[in-house]
PDB file of C-alpha atoms in Angstrom:
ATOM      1  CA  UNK A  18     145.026  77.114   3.320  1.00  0.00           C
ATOM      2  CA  UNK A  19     146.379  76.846   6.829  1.00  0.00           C
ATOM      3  CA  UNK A  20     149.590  78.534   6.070  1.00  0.00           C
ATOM      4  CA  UNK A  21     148.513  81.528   4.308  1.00  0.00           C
ATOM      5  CA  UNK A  22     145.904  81.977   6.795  1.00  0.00           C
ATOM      6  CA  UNK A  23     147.924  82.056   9.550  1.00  0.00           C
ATOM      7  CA  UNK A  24     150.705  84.247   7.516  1.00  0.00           C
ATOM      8  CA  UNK A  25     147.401  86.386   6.857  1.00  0.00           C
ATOM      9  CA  UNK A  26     146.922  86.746  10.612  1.00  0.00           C
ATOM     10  CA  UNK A  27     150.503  87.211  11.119  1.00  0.00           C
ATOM     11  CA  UNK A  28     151.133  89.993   9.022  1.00  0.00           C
ATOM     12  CA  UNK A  29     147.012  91.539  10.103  1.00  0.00           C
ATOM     13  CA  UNK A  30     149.293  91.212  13.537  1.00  0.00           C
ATOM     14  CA  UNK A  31     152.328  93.213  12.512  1.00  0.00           C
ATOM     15  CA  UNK A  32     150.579  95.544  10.430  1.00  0.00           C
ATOM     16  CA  UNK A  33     148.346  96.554  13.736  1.00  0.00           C
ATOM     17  CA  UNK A  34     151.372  96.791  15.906  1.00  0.00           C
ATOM     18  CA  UNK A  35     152.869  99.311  13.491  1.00  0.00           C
ATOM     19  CA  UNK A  36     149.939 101.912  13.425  1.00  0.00           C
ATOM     20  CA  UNK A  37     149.489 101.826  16.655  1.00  0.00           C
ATOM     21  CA  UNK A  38     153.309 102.522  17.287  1.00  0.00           C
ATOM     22  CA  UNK A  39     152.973 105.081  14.851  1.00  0.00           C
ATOM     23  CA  UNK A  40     149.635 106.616  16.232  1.00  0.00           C
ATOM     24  CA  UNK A  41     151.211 106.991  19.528  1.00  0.00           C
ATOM     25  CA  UNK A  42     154.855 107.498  18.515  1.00  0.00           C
ATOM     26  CA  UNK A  43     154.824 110.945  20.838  1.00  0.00           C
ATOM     27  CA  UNK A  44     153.696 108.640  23.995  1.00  0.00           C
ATOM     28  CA  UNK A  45     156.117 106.035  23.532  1.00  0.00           C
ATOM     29  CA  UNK A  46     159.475 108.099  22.794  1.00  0.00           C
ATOM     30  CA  UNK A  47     161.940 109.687  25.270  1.00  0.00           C
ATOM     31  CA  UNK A  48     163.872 111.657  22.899  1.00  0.00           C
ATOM     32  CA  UNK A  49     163.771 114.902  20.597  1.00  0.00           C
ATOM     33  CA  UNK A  50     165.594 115.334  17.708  1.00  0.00           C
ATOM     34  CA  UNK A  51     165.758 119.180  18.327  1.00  0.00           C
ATOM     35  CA  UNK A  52     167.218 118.079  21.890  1.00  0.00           C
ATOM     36  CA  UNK A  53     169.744 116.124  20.343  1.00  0.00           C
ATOM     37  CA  UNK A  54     170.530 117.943  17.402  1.00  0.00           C
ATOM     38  CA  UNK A  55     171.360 120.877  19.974  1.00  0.00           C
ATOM     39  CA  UNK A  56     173.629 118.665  22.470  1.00  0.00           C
ATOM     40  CA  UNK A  57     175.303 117.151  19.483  1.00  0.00           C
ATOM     41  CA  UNK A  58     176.527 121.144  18.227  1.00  0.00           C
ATOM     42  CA  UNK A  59     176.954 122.061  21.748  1.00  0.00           C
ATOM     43  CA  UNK A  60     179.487 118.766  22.250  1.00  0.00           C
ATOM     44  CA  UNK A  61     180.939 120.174  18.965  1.00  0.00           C
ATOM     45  CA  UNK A  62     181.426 123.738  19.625  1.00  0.00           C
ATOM     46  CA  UNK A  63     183.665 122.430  22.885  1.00  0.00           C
ATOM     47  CA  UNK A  64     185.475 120.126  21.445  1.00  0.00           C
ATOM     48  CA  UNK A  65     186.252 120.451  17.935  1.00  0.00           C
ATOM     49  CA  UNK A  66     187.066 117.766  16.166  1.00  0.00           C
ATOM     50  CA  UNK A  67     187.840 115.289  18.799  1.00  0.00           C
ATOM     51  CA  UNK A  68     185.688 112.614  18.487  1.00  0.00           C
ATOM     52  CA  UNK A  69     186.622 110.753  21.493  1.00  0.00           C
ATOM     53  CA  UNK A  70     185.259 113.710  23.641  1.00  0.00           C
ATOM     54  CA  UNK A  71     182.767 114.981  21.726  1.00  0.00           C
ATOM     55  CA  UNK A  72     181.016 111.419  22.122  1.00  0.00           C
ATOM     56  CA  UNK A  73     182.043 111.891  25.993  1.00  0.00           C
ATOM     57  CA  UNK A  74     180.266 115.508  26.169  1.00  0.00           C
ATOM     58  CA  UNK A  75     177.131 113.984  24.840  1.00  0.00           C
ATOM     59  CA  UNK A  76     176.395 110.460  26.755  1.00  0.00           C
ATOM     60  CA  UNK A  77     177.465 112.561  30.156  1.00  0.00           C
ATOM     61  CA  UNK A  78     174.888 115.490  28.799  1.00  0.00           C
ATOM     62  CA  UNK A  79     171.951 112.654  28.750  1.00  0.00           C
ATOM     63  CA  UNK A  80     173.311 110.973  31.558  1.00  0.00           C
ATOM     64  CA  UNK A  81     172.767 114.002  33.555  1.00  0.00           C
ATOM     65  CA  UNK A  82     168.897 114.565  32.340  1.00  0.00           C
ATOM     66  CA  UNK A  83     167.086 112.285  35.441  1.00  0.00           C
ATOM     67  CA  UNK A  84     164.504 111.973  32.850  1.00  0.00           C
ATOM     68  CA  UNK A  85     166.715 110.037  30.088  1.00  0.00           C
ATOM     69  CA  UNK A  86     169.109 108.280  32.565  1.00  0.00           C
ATOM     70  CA  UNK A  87     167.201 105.484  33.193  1.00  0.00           C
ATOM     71  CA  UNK A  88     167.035 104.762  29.680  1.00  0.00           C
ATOM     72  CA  UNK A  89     170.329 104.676  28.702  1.00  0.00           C
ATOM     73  CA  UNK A  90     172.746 102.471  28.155  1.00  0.00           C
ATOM     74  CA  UNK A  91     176.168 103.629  29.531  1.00  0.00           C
ATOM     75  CA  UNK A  92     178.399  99.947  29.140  1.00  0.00           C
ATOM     76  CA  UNK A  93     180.260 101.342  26.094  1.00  0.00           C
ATOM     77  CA  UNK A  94     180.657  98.612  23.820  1.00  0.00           C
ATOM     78  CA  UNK A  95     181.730  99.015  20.269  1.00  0.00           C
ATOM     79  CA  UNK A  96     180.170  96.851  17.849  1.00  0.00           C
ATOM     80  CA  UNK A  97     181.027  96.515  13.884  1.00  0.00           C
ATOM     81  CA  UNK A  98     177.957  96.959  11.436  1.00  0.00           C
ATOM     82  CA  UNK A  99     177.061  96.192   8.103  1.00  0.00           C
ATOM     83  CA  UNK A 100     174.463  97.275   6.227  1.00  0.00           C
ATOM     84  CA  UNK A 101     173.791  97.749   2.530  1.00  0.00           C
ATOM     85  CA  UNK A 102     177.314  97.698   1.645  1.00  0.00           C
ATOM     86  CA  UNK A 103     178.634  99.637   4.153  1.00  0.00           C
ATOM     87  CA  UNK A 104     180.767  98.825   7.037  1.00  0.00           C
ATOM     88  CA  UNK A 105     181.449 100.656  10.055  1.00  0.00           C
ATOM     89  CA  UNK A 106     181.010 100.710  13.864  1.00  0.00           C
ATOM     90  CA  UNK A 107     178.514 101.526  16.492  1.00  0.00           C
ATOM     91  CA  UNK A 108     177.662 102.665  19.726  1.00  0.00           C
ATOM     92  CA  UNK A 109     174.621 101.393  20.934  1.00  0.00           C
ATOM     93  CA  UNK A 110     173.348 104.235  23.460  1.00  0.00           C
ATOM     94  CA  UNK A 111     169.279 103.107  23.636  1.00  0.00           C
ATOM     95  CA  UNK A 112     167.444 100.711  21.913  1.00  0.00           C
ATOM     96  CA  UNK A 113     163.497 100.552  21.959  1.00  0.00           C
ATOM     97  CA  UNK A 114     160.567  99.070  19.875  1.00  0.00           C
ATOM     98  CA  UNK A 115     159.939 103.031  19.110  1.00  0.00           C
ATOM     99  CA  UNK A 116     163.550 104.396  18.459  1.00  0.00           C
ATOM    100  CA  UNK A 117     167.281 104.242  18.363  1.00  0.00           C
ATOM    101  CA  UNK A 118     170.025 106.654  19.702  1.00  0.00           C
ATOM    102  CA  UNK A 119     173.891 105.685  18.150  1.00  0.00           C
ATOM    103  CA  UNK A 120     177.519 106.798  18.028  1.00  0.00           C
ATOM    104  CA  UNK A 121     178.181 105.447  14.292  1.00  0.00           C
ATOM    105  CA  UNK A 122     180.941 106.166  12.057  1.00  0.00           C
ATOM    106  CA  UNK A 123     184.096 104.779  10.666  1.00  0.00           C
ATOM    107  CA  UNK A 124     187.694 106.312  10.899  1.00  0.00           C
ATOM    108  CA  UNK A 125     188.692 104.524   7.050  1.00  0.00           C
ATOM    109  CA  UNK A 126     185.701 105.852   4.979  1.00  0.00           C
ATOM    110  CA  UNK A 127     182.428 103.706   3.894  1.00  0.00           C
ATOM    111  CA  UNK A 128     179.619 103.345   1.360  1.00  0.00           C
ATOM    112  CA  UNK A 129     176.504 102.001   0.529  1.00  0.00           C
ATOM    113  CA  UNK A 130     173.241 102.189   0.691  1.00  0.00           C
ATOM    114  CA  UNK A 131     170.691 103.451   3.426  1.00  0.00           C
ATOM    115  CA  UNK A 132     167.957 100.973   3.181  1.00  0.00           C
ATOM    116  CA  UNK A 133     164.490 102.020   2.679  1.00  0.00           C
ATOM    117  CA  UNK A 134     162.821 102.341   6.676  1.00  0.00           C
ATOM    118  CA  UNK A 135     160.184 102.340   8.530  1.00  0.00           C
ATOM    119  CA  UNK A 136     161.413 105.197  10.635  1.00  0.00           C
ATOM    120  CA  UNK A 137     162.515 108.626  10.050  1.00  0.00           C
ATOM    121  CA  UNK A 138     166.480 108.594  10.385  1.00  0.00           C
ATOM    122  CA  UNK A 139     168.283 111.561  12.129  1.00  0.00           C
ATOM    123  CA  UNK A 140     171.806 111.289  11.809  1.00  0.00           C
ATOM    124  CA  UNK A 141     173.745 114.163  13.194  1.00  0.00           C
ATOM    125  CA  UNK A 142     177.462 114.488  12.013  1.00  0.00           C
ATOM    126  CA  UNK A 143     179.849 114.870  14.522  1.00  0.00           C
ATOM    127  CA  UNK A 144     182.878 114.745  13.142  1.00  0.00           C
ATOM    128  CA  UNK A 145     184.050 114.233   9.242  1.00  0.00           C
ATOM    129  CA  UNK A 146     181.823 114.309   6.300  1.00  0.00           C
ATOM    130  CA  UNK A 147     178.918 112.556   4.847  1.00  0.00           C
ATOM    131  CA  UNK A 148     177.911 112.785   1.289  1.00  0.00           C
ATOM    132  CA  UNK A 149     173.780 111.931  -0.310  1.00  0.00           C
ATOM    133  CA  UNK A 150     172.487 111.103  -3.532  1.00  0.00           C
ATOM    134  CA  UNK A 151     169.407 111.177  -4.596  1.00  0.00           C
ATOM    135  CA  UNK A 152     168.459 109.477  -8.318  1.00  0.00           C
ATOM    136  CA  UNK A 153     167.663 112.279 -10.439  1.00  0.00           C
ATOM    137  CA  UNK A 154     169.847 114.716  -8.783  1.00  0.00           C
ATOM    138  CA  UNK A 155     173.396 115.205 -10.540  1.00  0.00           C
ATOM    139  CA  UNK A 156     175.580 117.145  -7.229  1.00  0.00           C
ATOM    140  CA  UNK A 157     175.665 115.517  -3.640  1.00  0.00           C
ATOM    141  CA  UNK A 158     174.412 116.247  -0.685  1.00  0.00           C
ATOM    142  CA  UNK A 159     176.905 117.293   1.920  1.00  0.00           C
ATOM    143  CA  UNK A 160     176.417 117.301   5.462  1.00  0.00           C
ATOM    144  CA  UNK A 161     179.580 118.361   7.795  1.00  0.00           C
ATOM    145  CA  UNK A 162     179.526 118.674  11.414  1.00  0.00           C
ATOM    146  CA  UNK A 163     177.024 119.823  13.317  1.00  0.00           C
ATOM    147  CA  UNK A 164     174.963 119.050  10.524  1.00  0.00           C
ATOM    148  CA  UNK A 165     172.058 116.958  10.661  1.00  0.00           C
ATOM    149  CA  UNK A 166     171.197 114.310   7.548  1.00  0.00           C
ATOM    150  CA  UNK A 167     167.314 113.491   8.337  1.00  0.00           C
ATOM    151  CA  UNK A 168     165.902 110.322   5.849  1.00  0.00           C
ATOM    152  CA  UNK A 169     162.246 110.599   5.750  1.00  0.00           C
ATOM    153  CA  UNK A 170     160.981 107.097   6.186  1.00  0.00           C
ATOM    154  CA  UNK A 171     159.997 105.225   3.191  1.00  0.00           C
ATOM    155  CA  UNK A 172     162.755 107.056   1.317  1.00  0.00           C
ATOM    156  CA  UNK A 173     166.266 105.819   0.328  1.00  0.00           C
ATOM    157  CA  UNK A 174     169.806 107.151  -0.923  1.00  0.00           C
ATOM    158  CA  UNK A 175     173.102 106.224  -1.498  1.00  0.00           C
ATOM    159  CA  UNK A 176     175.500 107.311   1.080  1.00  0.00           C
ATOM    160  CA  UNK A 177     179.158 107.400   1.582  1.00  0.00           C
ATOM    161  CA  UNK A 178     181.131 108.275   4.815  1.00  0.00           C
ATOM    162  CA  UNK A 179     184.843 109.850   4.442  1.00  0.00           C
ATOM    163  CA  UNK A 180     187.481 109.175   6.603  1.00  0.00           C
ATOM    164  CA  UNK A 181     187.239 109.539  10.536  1.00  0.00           C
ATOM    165  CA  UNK A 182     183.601 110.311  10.451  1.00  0.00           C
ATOM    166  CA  UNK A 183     181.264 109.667  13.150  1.00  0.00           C
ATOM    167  CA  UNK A 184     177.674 110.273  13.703  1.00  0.00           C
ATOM    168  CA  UNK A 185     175.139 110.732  16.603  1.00  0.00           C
ATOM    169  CA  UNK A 186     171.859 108.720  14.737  1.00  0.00           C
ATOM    170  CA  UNK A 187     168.417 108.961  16.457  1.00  0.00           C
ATOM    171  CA  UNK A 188     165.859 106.580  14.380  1.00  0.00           C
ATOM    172  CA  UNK A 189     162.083 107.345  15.512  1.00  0.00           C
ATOM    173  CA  UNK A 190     159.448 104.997  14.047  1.00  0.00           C
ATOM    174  CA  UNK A 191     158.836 101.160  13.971  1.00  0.00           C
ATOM    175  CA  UNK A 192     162.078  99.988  14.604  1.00  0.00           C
ATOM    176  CA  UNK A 193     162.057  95.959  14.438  1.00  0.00           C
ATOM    177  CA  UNK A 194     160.855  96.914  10.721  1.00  0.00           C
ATOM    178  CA  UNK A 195     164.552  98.117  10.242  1.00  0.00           C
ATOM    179  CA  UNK A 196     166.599  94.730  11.867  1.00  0.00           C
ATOM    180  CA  UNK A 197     165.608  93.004   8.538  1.00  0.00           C
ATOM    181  CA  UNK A 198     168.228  95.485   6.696  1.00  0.00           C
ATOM    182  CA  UNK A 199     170.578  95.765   9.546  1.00  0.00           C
ATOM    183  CA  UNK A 200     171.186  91.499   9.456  1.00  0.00           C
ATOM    184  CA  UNK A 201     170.587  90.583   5.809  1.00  0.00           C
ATOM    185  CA  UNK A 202     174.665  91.043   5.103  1.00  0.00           C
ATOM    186  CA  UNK A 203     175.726  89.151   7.831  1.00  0.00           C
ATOM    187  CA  UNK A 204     174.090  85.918   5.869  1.00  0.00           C
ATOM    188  CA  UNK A 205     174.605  87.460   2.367  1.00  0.00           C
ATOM    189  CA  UNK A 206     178.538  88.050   2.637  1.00  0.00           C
ATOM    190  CA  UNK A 207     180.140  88.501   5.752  1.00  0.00           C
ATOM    191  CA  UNK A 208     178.885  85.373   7.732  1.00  0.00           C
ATOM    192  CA  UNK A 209     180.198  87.208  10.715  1.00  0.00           C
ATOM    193  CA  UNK A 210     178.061  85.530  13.718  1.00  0.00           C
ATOM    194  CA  UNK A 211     180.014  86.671  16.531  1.00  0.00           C
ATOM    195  CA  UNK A 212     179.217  90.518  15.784  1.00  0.00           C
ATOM    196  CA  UNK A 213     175.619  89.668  14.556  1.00  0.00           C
ATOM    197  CA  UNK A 214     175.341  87.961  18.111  1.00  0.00           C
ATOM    198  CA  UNK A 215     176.548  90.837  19.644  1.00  0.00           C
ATOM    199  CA  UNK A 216     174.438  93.349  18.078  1.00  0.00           C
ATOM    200  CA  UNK A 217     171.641  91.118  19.022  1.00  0.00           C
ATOM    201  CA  UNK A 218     172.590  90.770  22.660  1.00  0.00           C
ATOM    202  CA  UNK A 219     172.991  94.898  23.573  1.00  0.00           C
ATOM    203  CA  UNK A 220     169.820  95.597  21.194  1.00  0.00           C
ATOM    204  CA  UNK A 221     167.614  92.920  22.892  1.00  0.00           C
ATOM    205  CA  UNK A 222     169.092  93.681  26.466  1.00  0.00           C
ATOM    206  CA  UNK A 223     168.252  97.245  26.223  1.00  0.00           C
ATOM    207  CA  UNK A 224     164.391  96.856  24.329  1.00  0.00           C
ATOM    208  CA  UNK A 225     163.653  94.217  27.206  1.00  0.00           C
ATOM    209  CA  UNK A 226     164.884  96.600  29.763  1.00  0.00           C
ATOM    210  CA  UNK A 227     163.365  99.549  28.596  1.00  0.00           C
ATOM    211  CA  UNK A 228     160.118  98.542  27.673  1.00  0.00           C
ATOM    212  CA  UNK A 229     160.021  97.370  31.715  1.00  0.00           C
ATOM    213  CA  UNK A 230     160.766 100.702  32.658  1.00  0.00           C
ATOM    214  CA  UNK A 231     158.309 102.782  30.608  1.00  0.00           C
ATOM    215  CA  UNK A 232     155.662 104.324  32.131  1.00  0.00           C
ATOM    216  CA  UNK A 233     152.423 104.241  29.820  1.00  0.00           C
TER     217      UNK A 233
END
């Protein structure tokens, strides 16, 4: 009786954690997904199809709101990530306990499937084209750039990336509720530790930081 009553008070724990994330999501976020749907077409509209400066256009855009700044973080580091099947690389720009702001994409093409969250997923195309599907449905989705592919939380698709296509993706919800998916192939198939470690090290770094600086 011990363990399930302390795995009873555990997930009592969790489960209080996440409603009152959720009831004060608007207190606890930084970022709009209007705001960055906007800079993400405006980075576009300059730039074309380059995604090297297109990504440039939109870290220097937050960079220069004093507002954001603080929050971001601005040591580019490219990290590979796989999840659900699919393989690609990211950009971690801010990481907090409330949301997620990404450069993700893949220049090769990828598929899989988008895990089932506990936050609503924005992801903005920037360059390339992604593809949906929906069970039920019998034509894709298709989102090209400056297009925004928003997955409501609790609901889930397969997905699939085409060559040299990159993505700004803003997650807003309880986002430690979406590491579970993000590690489960490193132990399942790829067994690669080094890039799980690093993934690990920039997310943590950047929730620890942030949380410090957050006025509530």
């Amino acid at each position: 009786m011990g363990i399930v009553a302390d795995l009873v008070i555990v997930i009592a724990v969790v489960l209080a954690v996440i409603m009152a994330a959720e009831s004060n999501l608007d207190r606890l976020t930084i970022f709009d997904p209007t705001h960055l749907h906007n800079a993400a077409q405006k980075a576009i509209a300059v730039h074309g199809n380059d995604t090297r400066l297109i990504v440039d256009h939109i870290v220097g855009a937050l960079k220069a709101n004093a507002t954001l700044a603080p929050f971001l973080n601005l040591k580019e580091e490219w990290i590979f990530n796989n999840a659900g099947g699919a393989m690609g690389v990211m950009y971690i720009i801010h990481a907090s306990v409330t949301e997620y702001l990404i450069i993700f994409g893949t220049a090769i093409g990828t598929e899989g499937h988008t895990g089932r969250h506990t936050a609503d997923d924005y992801f903005n195309i920037l360059t390339g084209t992604q593809l949906a599907f929906t069970p039920g449905t019998f034509e894709p989705e298709v989102y090209g750039p400056g297009t925004v592919h928003h997955l409501r939380r609790g609901d889930v698709k397969q997905y699939k990336m085409e060559s040299s296509c990159f993505a700004l993706e803003y997650a807003r919800g309880f986002i430690p509720g979406m590491l579970f998916f993000g590690y489960a192939d490193t132990f399942s198939s790829t067994l690669d530790f080094p890039t799980i470690w690093a993934t690990t090290r920039v997310t943590g770094q950047q929730i620890i930081s942030n949380l410090l600086k957050f006025k509530y």
